[in-house]
Amino acid sequence: PYVAAAYGYIDAVIEPKETRNFILHALEVSSLKVEIVPTKKHGVPPF
């Protein structure tokens, strides 16, 4: 995995003992994410 990280193919190498904490942190961050969906500018035109 370190060669892949050196080439930039992956973002990070996680040690096996850190996997649980890494996943918990990722879930916490993603649960707080709020996605803003813009309103539609144009409706569907009739045919």
mmCIF file with all atom_site columns, C-alpha atoms in Angstrom:
data_model
loop_
_atom_site.group_PDB
_atom_site.id
_atom_site.type_symbol
_atom_site.label_atom_id
_atom_site.label_alt_id
_atom_site.label_comp_id
_atom_site.label_asym_id
_atom_site.label_entity_id
_atom_site.label_seq_id
_atom_site.pdbx_PDB_ins_code
_atom_site.Cartn_x
_atom_site.Cartn_y
_atom_site.Cartn_z
_atom_site.occupancy
_atom_site.B_iso_or_equiv
_atom_site.pdbx_formal_charge
_atom_site.auth_seq_id
_atom_site.auth_comp_id
_atom_site.auth_asym_id
_atom_site.auth_atom_id
_atom_site.pdbx_PDB_model_num
ATOM 1  C CA . PRO A 1 1  ? 0.000   0.000  0.000   1.00 0.00 ? 1  PRO A CA 1
ATOM 2  C CA . TYR A 1 2  ? 2.903   2.395  0.552   1.00 0.00 ? 2  TYR A CA 1
ATOM 3  C CA . VAL A 1 3  ? 3.931   2.253  -3.106  1.00 0.00 ? 3  VAL A CA 1
ATOM 4  C CA . ALA A 1 4  ? 0.372   3.103  -4.169  1.00 0.00 ? 4  ALA A CA 1
ATOM 5  C CA . ALA A 1 5  ? 0.375   6.032  -1.742  1.00 0.00 ? 5  ALA A CA 1
ATOM 6  C CA . ALA A 1 6  ? 3.720   7.222  -3.087  1.00 0.00 ? 6  ALA A CA 1
ATOM 7  C CA . TYR A 1 7  ? 2.273   7.312  -6.619  1.00 0.00 ? 7  TYR A CA 1
ATOM 8  C CA . GLY A 1 8  ? -0.855  9.119  -5.389  1.00 0.00 ? 8  GLY A CA 1
ATOM 9  C CA . TYR A 1 9  ? -3.244  6.281  -6.227  1.00 0.00 ? 9  TYR A CA 1
ATOM 10 C CA . ILE A 1 10 ? -4.705  6.344  -2.696  1.00 0.00 ? 10 ILE A CA 1
ATOM 11 C CA . ASP A 1 11 ? -5.164  9.144  -0.173  1.00 0.00 ? 11 ASP A CA 1
ATOM 12 C CA . ALA A 1 12 ? -3.896  7.425  2.964   1.00 0.00 ? 12 ALA A CA 1
ATOM 13 C CA . VAL A 1 13 ? -2.611  4.174  4.404   1.00 0.00 ? 13 VAL A CA 1
ATOM 14 C CA . ILE A 1 14 ? -4.539  3.180  7.531   1.00 0.00 ? 14 ILE A CA 1
ATOM 15 C CA . GLU A 1 15 ? -2.903  0.911  10.062  1.00 0.00 ? 15 GLU A CA 1
ATOM 16 C CA . PRO A 1 16 ? -5.136  -2.043 11.053  1.00 0.00 ? 16 PRO A CA 1
ATOM 17 C CA . LYS A 1 17 ? -5.321  -0.879 14.681  1.00 0.00 ? 17 LYS A CA 1
ATOM 18 C CA . GLU A 1 18 ? -6.582  2.553  13.535  1.00 0.00 ? 18 GLU A CA 1
ATOM 19 C CA . THR A 1 19 ? -9.342  1.254  11.246  1.00 0.00 ? 19 THR A CA 1
ATOM 20 C CA . ARG A 1 20 ? -12.191 1.461  13.787  1.00 0.00 ? 20 ARG A CA 1
ATOM 21 C CA . ASN A 1 21 ? -11.370 5.039  14.804  1.00 0.00 ? 21 ASN A CA 1
ATOM 22 C CA . PHE A 1 22 ? -10.960 6.101  11.167  1.00 0.00 ? 22 PHE A CA 1
ATOM 23 C CA . ILE A 1 23 ? -14.375 4.677  10.218  1.00 0.00 ? 23 ILE A CA 1
ATOM 24 C CA . LEU A 1 24 ? -16.087 6.210  13.262  1.00 0.00 ? 24 LEU A CA 1
ATOM 25 C CA . HIS A 1 25 ? -14.613 9.610  12.452  1.00 0.00 ? 25 HIS A CA 1
ATOM 26 C CA . ALA A 1 26 ? -15.717 9.342  8.810   1.00 0.00 ? 26 ALA A CA 1
ATOM 27 C CA . LEU A 1 27 ? -19.266 8.443  9.877   1.00 0.00 ? 27 LEU A CA 1
ATOM 28 C CA . GLU A 1 28 ? -19.420 11.363 12.319  1.00 0.00 ? 28 GLU A CA 1
ATOM 29 C CA . VAL A 1 29 ? -18.258 13.822 9.691   1.00 0.00 ? 29 VAL A CA 1
ATOM 30 C CA . SER A 1 30 ? -20.665 12.515 7.058   1.00 0.00 ? 30 SER A CA 1
ATOM 31 C CA . SER A 1 31 ? -23.638 12.547 9.459   1.00 0.00 ? 31 SER A CA 1
ATOM 32 C CA . LEU A 1 32 ? -23.148 16.291 10.010  1.00 0.00 ? 32 LEU A CA 1
ATOM 33 C CA . LYS A 1 33 ? -23.037 17.061 6.291   1.00 0.00 ? 33 LYS A CA 1
ATOM 34 C CA . VAL A 1 34 ? -25.915 19.156 4.996   1.00 0.00 ? 34 VAL A CA 1
ATOM 35 C CA . GLU A 1 35 ? -26.485 19.048 1.262   1.00 0.00 ? 35 GLU A CA 1
ATOM 36 C CA . ILE A 1 36 ? -28.020 22.192 -0.191  1.00 0.00 ? 36 ILE A CA 1
ATOM 37 C CA . VAL A 1 37 ? -30.105 21.502 -3.282  1.00 0.00 ? 37 VAL A CA 1
ATOM 38 C CA . PRO A 1 38 ? -30.790 24.615 -5.371  1.00 0.00 ? 38 PRO A CA 1
ATOM 39 C CA . THR A 1 39 ? -34.328 25.296 -6.544  1.00 0.00 ? 39 THR A CA 1
ATOM 40 C CA . LYS A 1 40 ? -35.157 24.576 -10.167 1.00 0.00 ? 40 LYS A CA 1
ATOM 41 C CA . LYS A 1 41 ? -34.718 27.542 -12.479 1.00 0.00 ? 41 LYS A CA 1
ATOM 42 C CA . HIS A 1 42 ? -36.862 26.140 -15.268 1.00 0.00 ? 42 HIS A CA 1
ATOM 43 C CA . GLY A 1 43 ? -39.790 23.773 -15.273 1.00 0.00 ? 43 GLY A CA 1
ATOM 44 C CA . VAL A 1 44 ? -40.323 20.972 -17.753 1.00 0.00 ? 44 VAL A CA 1
ATOM 45 C CA . PRO A 1 45 ? -41.595 22.489 -21.036 1.00 0.00 ? 45 PRO A CA 1
ATOM 46 C CA . PRO A 1 46 ? -44.805 21.036 -22.518 1.00 0.00 ? 46 PRO A CA 1
ATOM 47 C CA . PHE A 1 47 ? -44.593 19.136 -25.789 1.00 0.00 ? 47 PHE A CA 1
#
